[in-house]
Amino acid sequence: MTIKVLVFPCGSEIGLEIHSALKYAKDVELYGVSSVSDHGEFVYARYRQIDAHVDSDEFIPQLNRLIGEWQIDLVVPAHDSVILKLAEEQGRLAARATVPEVELARICRNKNATYAHFAGCDFVPDAVSGLASNYPIFAKPAVGQGSQGVELVRDASRHQQLLDSGIEYVFSEYLPGEEFTVDCISDGQGVLLKASPRERARVKSGISVRTRPIELGAEVDAIAACIAEAFRFKGGWFFQVKRARDGRLKLLEVAPRTAGSMGLSRNLGINYPLLSLYAYSGLAFSVIAQRYPIQMDRALKNCFKVELDFDRVYLDLDDTLILRGAVNALLMALLYQWLAKGVEIVLITRHAGCPRETLARYRIAPEIFAEIIHLQDGTPKSRAIGQRERSIFIDDAYRERLDVSTSLGIPVFDLDAIEQLLDWRA
């Protein structure tokens, strides 16, 4: 059985983690949709941009047209506002969405509502009503995500400005300690299977860009069990906690979705987006939660859209395919990508020994190459290539690239430029 999945907005950090989690799943067919031009276009092989934003009257009709065209089984939201919208519009949506019941979605979208729901629990931060008797206090928009609008309020004057701003805020005790995210997975009946805490070691724009597993013991397990029992979420979800002055963990937020940095816990054995699909499809599953030292650090990654039409690649051997005594892994990935697309690959080399023997020593199959051209004199590589249209040339040597570029006018690439040729879409 293949599950056809539509992700919206697919270019958000959440959408990119969902793509990473599902792109190799043999029983999933991924479709990405966004309402603005974003990175999703560079990673989702099946991609469409719509012009209706989530608060538009046309949003659901435009999604429904794509659901019908692609015969989508499940719609996966990749933004907090989209979770609430799809929960509210589930009756009009032409496919099931991986969202909780609408009242739960509303509670999770508003932090004041979340705290009110768990009123009396010792993990809820102490609320501040009206002006505080002591400062600093913590302020954050009740509806928001990441660290947007978060502020440490140091005096009554600033506090009054926020009260008068017309924006609903959460005002609570200041929590000076470490902050943690707890990735959780529940089965199709909402039974919690595993809670995996991780440290938010480095945060950028509200996103945990460096994270590692951490043991927090019974205290966090109790919080996870309480939230899971109250909300009965299906599949993957998470909550965030921070240490108070007395060292206790206090709740920041709960979100019924994939977290952008869940890739850490995923690499330890729990694929939250995939298991969420199973949970909403009524499929039984269990989890293998592994433990070993691991850290994840995230940074911007280059992806390219290159409009080059070529059906043959000419490739050097020394210091190109073989680099510093090892196989160039990125270039090997490109070779197999090209083979799958029917692109011919020609090895053209001035290698001092026998090229086939060297390929065998590095366990590179000579059958990869449509031809192996071994130049043993000073013949220019451009002459050996001849007049070939729709070809490209890869060589670490500037002299060789200059010869081919000048003589043949075909695109030439050094090793630092081949990343543009890799198609990340899946």
XYZ file of C-alpha atoms in Angstrom:
426
model
C 0.000 0.000 0.000
C 1.298 3.446 -0.953
C 0.229 6.458 1.107
C 0.065 9.660 -0.943
C 0.994 12.583 1.282
C 0.603 16.323 0.685
C 2.784 18.577 2.885
C 1.895 22.264 3.358
C 3.819 24.554 3.573
C 6.527 22.230 2.352
C 9.396 24.750 2.492
C 9.153 25.526 6.211
C 11.744 24.035 8.557
C 9.047 21.570 9.596
C 8.266 20.710 5.974
C 11.937 20.112 5.244
C 12.260 17.739 8.201
C 9.143 15.890 7.011
C 10.775 15.556 3.584
C 14.004 14.211 5.130
C 12.001 11.699 7.149
C 9.787 10.439 4.321
C 11.838 10.690 1.115
C 13.200 7.143 1.443
C 9.992 5.512 2.701
C 9.001 2.918 0.111
C 5.315 3.095 1.044
C 5.035 6.912 0.842
C 4.619 9.175 -2.195
C 5.440 12.778 -1.262
C 3.866 15.936 -2.688
C 4.933 19.432 -1.599
C 2.783 22.575 -1.739
C 3.486 26.146 -0.644
C 1.738 29.482 -1.046
C 5.009 31.389 -1.478
C 8.192 30.606 -3.373
C 10.351 28.718 -0.872
C 12.979 26.012 -0.492
C 10.400 23.259 -0.936
C 10.679 23.682 -4.699
C 14.312 22.534 -4.473
C 13.701 19.358 -2.428
C 10.219 18.062 -3.320
C 10.224 16.264 -6.673
C 6.433 16.732 -6.899
C 5.868 20.382 -6.084
C 3.195 22.995 -6.716
C 2.811 26.599 -5.613
C -0.693 27.924 -4.946
C -1.639 31.583 -4.592
C -4.017 31.203 -1.629
C -2.643 31.765 1.873
C -3.927 29.856 4.874
C -6.397 32.604 5.864
C -7.793 32.981 2.327
C -11.272 31.793 1.317
C -9.616 30.004 -1.608
C -7.152 28.027 0.525
C -9.266 24.901 1.035
C -10.679 24.853 -2.553
C -7.164 25.114 -4.009
C -5.890 22.356 -1.726
C -8.881 20.205 -2.699
C -8.085 20.584 -6.400
C -4.574 19.257 -5.787
C -5.900 16.495 -3.527
C -8.140 15.373 -6.360
C -5.475 15.696 -9.049
C -2.892 13.759 -7.055
C -5.352 11.404 -5.267
C -3.930 12.388 -1.884
C -4.595 10.192 1.163
C -3.275 12.427 3.949
C -2.527 16.145 4.289
C 0.317 16.948 6.700
C 0.538 20.514 8.087
C 3.990 22.029 8.508
C 3.084 25.211 10.406
C 1.154 25.839 13.621
C -1.450 28.071 11.948
C -2.082 25.426 9.298
C -2.756 22.804 11.981
C -5.604 24.893 13.390
C -6.950 25.786 9.938
C -7.070 22.163 8.783
C -8.633 21.064 12.072
C -11.355 23.686 11.671
C -11.908 22.822 7.988
C -11.607 19.037 8.198
C -15.237 18.690 7.088
C -14.522 20.608 3.855
C -11.112 19.095 3.153
C -11.166 16.338 0.524
C -8.611 14.198 2.407
C -7.870 13.492 6.028
C -5.398 15.801 7.766
C -2.956 14.657 10.437
C -4.332 17.066 13.021
C -6.047 16.662 16.418
C -9.651 17.509 17.130
C -10.399 21.179 16.645
C -10.693 22.029 20.348
C -7.304 20.478 21.066
C -5.800 22.380 18.111
C -7.183 25.634 19.536
C -5.817 24.900 23.003
C -2.354 24.168 21.640
C -2.363 27.257 19.422
C -2.868 29.593 22.380
C -0.429 29.327 25.282
C -2.851 30.946 27.736
C -5.383 28.261 26.798
C -2.713 25.579 27.201
C -1.790 26.800 30.679
C -5.463 27.075 31.649
C -6.052 23.498 30.528
C -3.349 22.284 32.903
C -4.185 24.696 35.722
C -3.187 23.196 39.053
C -0.342 21.101 37.608
C 2.987 21.960 39.172
C 4.711 22.155 35.761
C 2.666 25.205 34.665
C 4.575 28.501 35.125
C 3.157 30.890 37.711
C 0.957 33.379 35.857
C 1.233 37.146 36.314
C -2.110 38.989 36.364
C -1.974 42.735 36.006
C 1.262 44.454 36.931
C 3.764 42.285 38.732
C 4.967 42.838 42.267
C 8.484 41.788 41.267
C 10.423 41.982 38.020
C 11.740 40.621 35.690
C 8.904 38.538 34.282
C 8.539 36.612 31.039
C 6.307 37.809 28.177
C 5.436 36.023 24.968
C 2.547 36.377 22.480
C -0.123 33.816 23.344
C -0.396 32.887 19.657
C 2.955 32.509 17.954
C 5.845 30.179 17.249
C 9.560 30.023 17.840
C 10.882 32.950 19.847
C 8.919 35.595 17.977
C 7.927 38.407 20.316
C 9.540 36.851 23.374
C 10.693 39.445 25.884
C 12.157 39.692 29.355
C 10.121 42.478 30.952
C 12.260 44.317 33.495
C 9.905 46.994 34.834
C 6.266 48.000 35.239
C 6.473 50.667 32.530
C 7.324 48.177 29.797
C 4.828 45.711 31.199
C 2.054 48.305 30.912
C 3.029 49.009 27.289
C 2.587 45.336 26.442
C -0.727 45.180 28.300
C -1.946 48.131 26.237
C -0.597 46.831 22.904
C -3.789 45.040 21.847
C -1.835 41.787 21.513
C -2.685 38.870 23.791
C 0.403 37.948 25.799
C 1.375 35.247 28.223
C 2.859 36.905 31.303
C 4.503 34.490 33.696
C 7.360 33.963 36.105
C 10.855 34.347 34.694
C 12.480 30.973 33.995
C 16.265 31.453 33.993
C 17.380 27.850 33.485
C 18.098 25.537 30.554
C 15.488 24.886 27.889
C 14.618 21.457 26.521
C 12.424 19.974 23.809
C 10.791 16.605 24.412
C 9.960 14.649 21.241
C 7.034 12.302 21.819
C 5.451 9.487 19.832
C 1.992 8.042 20.496
C 0.154 5.220 18.774
C -3.118 5.401 16.843
C -5.113 5.333 20.091
C -3.113 8.165 21.649
C -1.062 5.967 23.981
C 2.367 7.457 24.623
C 5.122 5.089 23.489
C 8.246 7.161 24.088
C 9.304 10.632 25.232
C 12.810 11.690 24.135
C 14.221 14.868 25.724
C 16.904 16.849 23.932
C 18.877 19.911 24.890
C 18.440 23.102 22.880
C 22.170 23.805 22.921
C 22.182 26.514 20.264
C 19.105 28.435 19.165
C 18.793 30.709 16.141
C 15.585 32.606 15.305
C 13.701 30.393 17.736
C 14.896 27.181 16.061
C 17.089 24.693 17.868
C 20.024 24.436 15.453
C 22.266 22.436 17.788
C 20.688 19.730 19.870
C 21.657 16.537 21.662
C 19.858 13.906 23.741
C 19.725 14.399 27.482
C 18.398 12.355 30.372
C 15.899 14.329 32.480
C 14.484 11.439 34.486
C 11.106 10.902 36.072
C 10.127 14.567 36.184
C 9.907 14.957 32.410
C 8.374 11.498 32.014
C 5.569 12.555 34.355
C 4.920 15.740 32.370
C 4.875 13.786 29.100
C 2.455 11.224 30.532
C 0.143 13.955 31.825
C 0.008 15.771 28.472
C -0.401 12.532 26.521
C -3.277 11.396 28.740
C -5.012 14.774 28.494
C -4.687 15.278 24.744
C -4.422 11.720 23.324
C -2.425 12.928 20.336
C -1.735 10.482 17.512
C 1.726 10.068 16.052
C 4.505 12.590 16.627
C 4.228 15.658 18.859
C 6.441 17.590 21.237
C 6.524 19.964 24.177
C 9.105 22.391 25.509
C 10.141 22.983 29.111
C 12.510 25.343 30.915
C 14.000 25.262 34.399
C 12.642 27.657 36.996
C 14.720 29.317 39.694
C 14.116 26.357 42.002
C 15.310 23.882 39.349
C 11.889 22.456 38.472
C 10.843 22.048 34.850
C 8.051 24.361 33.705
C 6.023 24.057 30.510
C 6.523 26.526 27.656
C 4.331 25.062 24.918
C 2.796 21.916 23.422
C 2.593 21.307 19.662
C 0.803 18.431 17.880
C 3.258 18.263 14.994
C 6.747 17.422 13.821
C 9.485 19.673 15.212
C 12.094 21.083 12.847
C 14.931 19.464 14.816
C 13.242 16.092 15.343
C 15.880 14.798 12.938
C 18.068 14.131 15.969
C 15.594 11.734 17.563
C 14.772 10.341 14.102
C 18.409 9.386 13.649
C 18.222 7.523 16.950
C 15.521 5.273 15.539
C 12.084 6.960 15.720
C 10.776 8.404 12.445
C 8.053 10.707 13.771
C 6.530 11.837 10.434
C 6.371 8.271 9.109
C 4.869 6.864 12.305
C 2.358 9.729 12.312
C 1.168 8.562 8.900
C 0.802 5.049 10.286
C -1.083 6.316 13.342
C -3.593 8.262 11.228
C -3.918 5.307 8.821
C -4.857 2.935 11.648
C -1.671 0.887 11.291
C -0.045 -0.712 14.340
C 3.617 0.014 15.071
C 6.243 -0.101 17.786
C 9.431 1.901 18.280
C 13.105 1.143 18.818
C 14.599 4.003 20.828
C 18.377 3.836 20.728
C 20.852 5.579 23.016
C 24.385 6.632 22.152
C 26.278 9.959 22.077
C 25.114 12.067 19.152
C 24.720 15.768 18.366
C 22.962 17.489 15.488
C 23.898 20.939 14.234
C 21.975 22.663 11.474
C 23.044 25.374 9.043
C 22.010 26.679 5.664
C 22.464 24.128 2.853
C 22.953 24.971 -0.811
C 20.540 23.489 -3.326
C 20.561 24.534 -6.962
C 18.213 24.549 -9.910
C 20.466 24.353 -12.989
C 18.993 24.598 -16.463
C 21.636 22.568 -18.304
C 20.591 20.040 -20.929
C 23.299 17.374 -21.286
C 23.416 13.677 -22.088
C 27.146 12.984 -21.710
C 29.670 13.749 -18.952
C 33.430 13.741 -19.475
C 35.241 13.110 -16.214
C 38.855 13.115 -15.016
C 40.253 10.398 -12.740
C 43.239 11.683 -10.702
C 42.385 14.304 -8.052
C 38.812 14.325 -9.340
C 37.115 10.934 -9.054
C 39.939 9.777 -6.789
C 40.821 12.515 -4.313
C 43.426 12.348 -1.533
C 43.651 8.576 -1.838
C 39.904 7.956 -1.542
C 36.845 7.895 -3.777
C 35.112 11.278 -4.119
C 31.786 10.348 -2.519
C 29.820 13.318 -3.869
C 31.000 12.658 -7.413
C 30.115 8.963 -7.081
C 26.610 9.953 -6.027
C 26.399 12.094 -9.155
C 27.549 9.187 -11.344
C 24.717 6.992 -10.129
C 22.247 9.848 -10.459
C 23.292 10.277 -14.093
C 23.178 6.550 -14.814
C 19.590 6.444 -13.556
C 18.727 9.261 -15.985
C 20.433 7.646 -18.958
C 23.361 10.094 -19.110
C 26.550 8.597 -20.583
C 29.716 8.954 -18.495
C 33.159 8.965 -20.123
C 36.358 8.720 -18.107
C 39.120 10.766 -19.755
C 42.455 10.618 -17.968
C 46.232 11.001 -18.219
C 46.661 8.452 -15.406
C 50.257 7.177 -15.051
C 49.163 3.565 -14.611
C 46.348 1.440 -15.985
C 43.013 3.208 -15.327
C 41.093 -0.077 -15.064
C 43.482 -1.454 -12.469
C 43.152 1.739 -10.426
C 39.354 1.612 -10.687
C 39.446 -1.997 -9.468
C 41.696 -1.031 -6.547
C 39.142 1.560 -5.441
C 36.230 -0.832 -6.148
C 34.745 1.359 -8.876
C 33.043 -0.742 -11.551
C 34.386 0.103 -15.049
C 30.894 -0.677 -16.379
C 29.829 2.717 -15.029
C 31.629 4.318 -17.951
C 30.419 4.266 -21.522
C 34.052 4.752 -22.545
C 37.465 5.060 -20.899
C 39.837 7.351 -22.798
C 43.454 6.962 -21.659
C 45.677 9.769 -22.973
C 49.350 8.773 -22.830
C 50.799 11.720 -24.754
C 50.165 15.438 -24.783
C 46.930 15.258 -26.761
C 44.566 17.997 -25.558
C 41.483 16.599 -23.908
C 39.376 18.838 -26.134
C 40.658 16.975 -29.199
C 39.891 13.593 -27.627
C 36.381 14.751 -26.802
C 35.752 16.161 -30.265
C 32.721 18.217 -31.202
C 30.166 16.964 -28.701
C 27.051 19.006 -28.073
C 25.025 18.524 -24.870
C 28.140 17.499 -22.941
C 29.822 18.758 -19.770
C 33.390 18.362 -18.530
C 34.665 17.855 -14.945
C 38.369 18.173 -14.109
C 40.334 19.572 -11.183
C 43.000 21.053 -13.495
C 42.393 24.639 -14.606
C 44.571 24.090 -17.715
C 42.365 21.224 -18.857
C 39.154 23.155 -18.169
C 40.461 26.183 -20.039
C 41.364 24.043 -23.062
C 37.947 22.380 -23.209
C 36.022 25.576 -22.541
C 37.937 27.575 -25.146
C 37.985 24.859 -27.828
C 34.544 23.324 -27.428
C 32.475 25.919 -25.557
C 30.841 23.320 -23.312
C 30.278 23.865 -19.560
C 33.286 22.924 -17.413
C 33.367 22.293 -13.652
C 35.972 22.143 -10.922
C 35.230 20.030 -7.836
C 34.003 23.029 -5.854
C 31.190 23.550 -8.383
C 29.786 20.046 -8.845
C 27.381 20.388 -5.909
C 25.080 22.340 -8.240
C 24.618 19.207 -10.379
C 23.173 17.051 -7.587
C 19.384 16.778 -7.639
C 18.186 16.680 -4.010
C 14.536 16.359 -4.949
C 12.653 13.251 -3.860
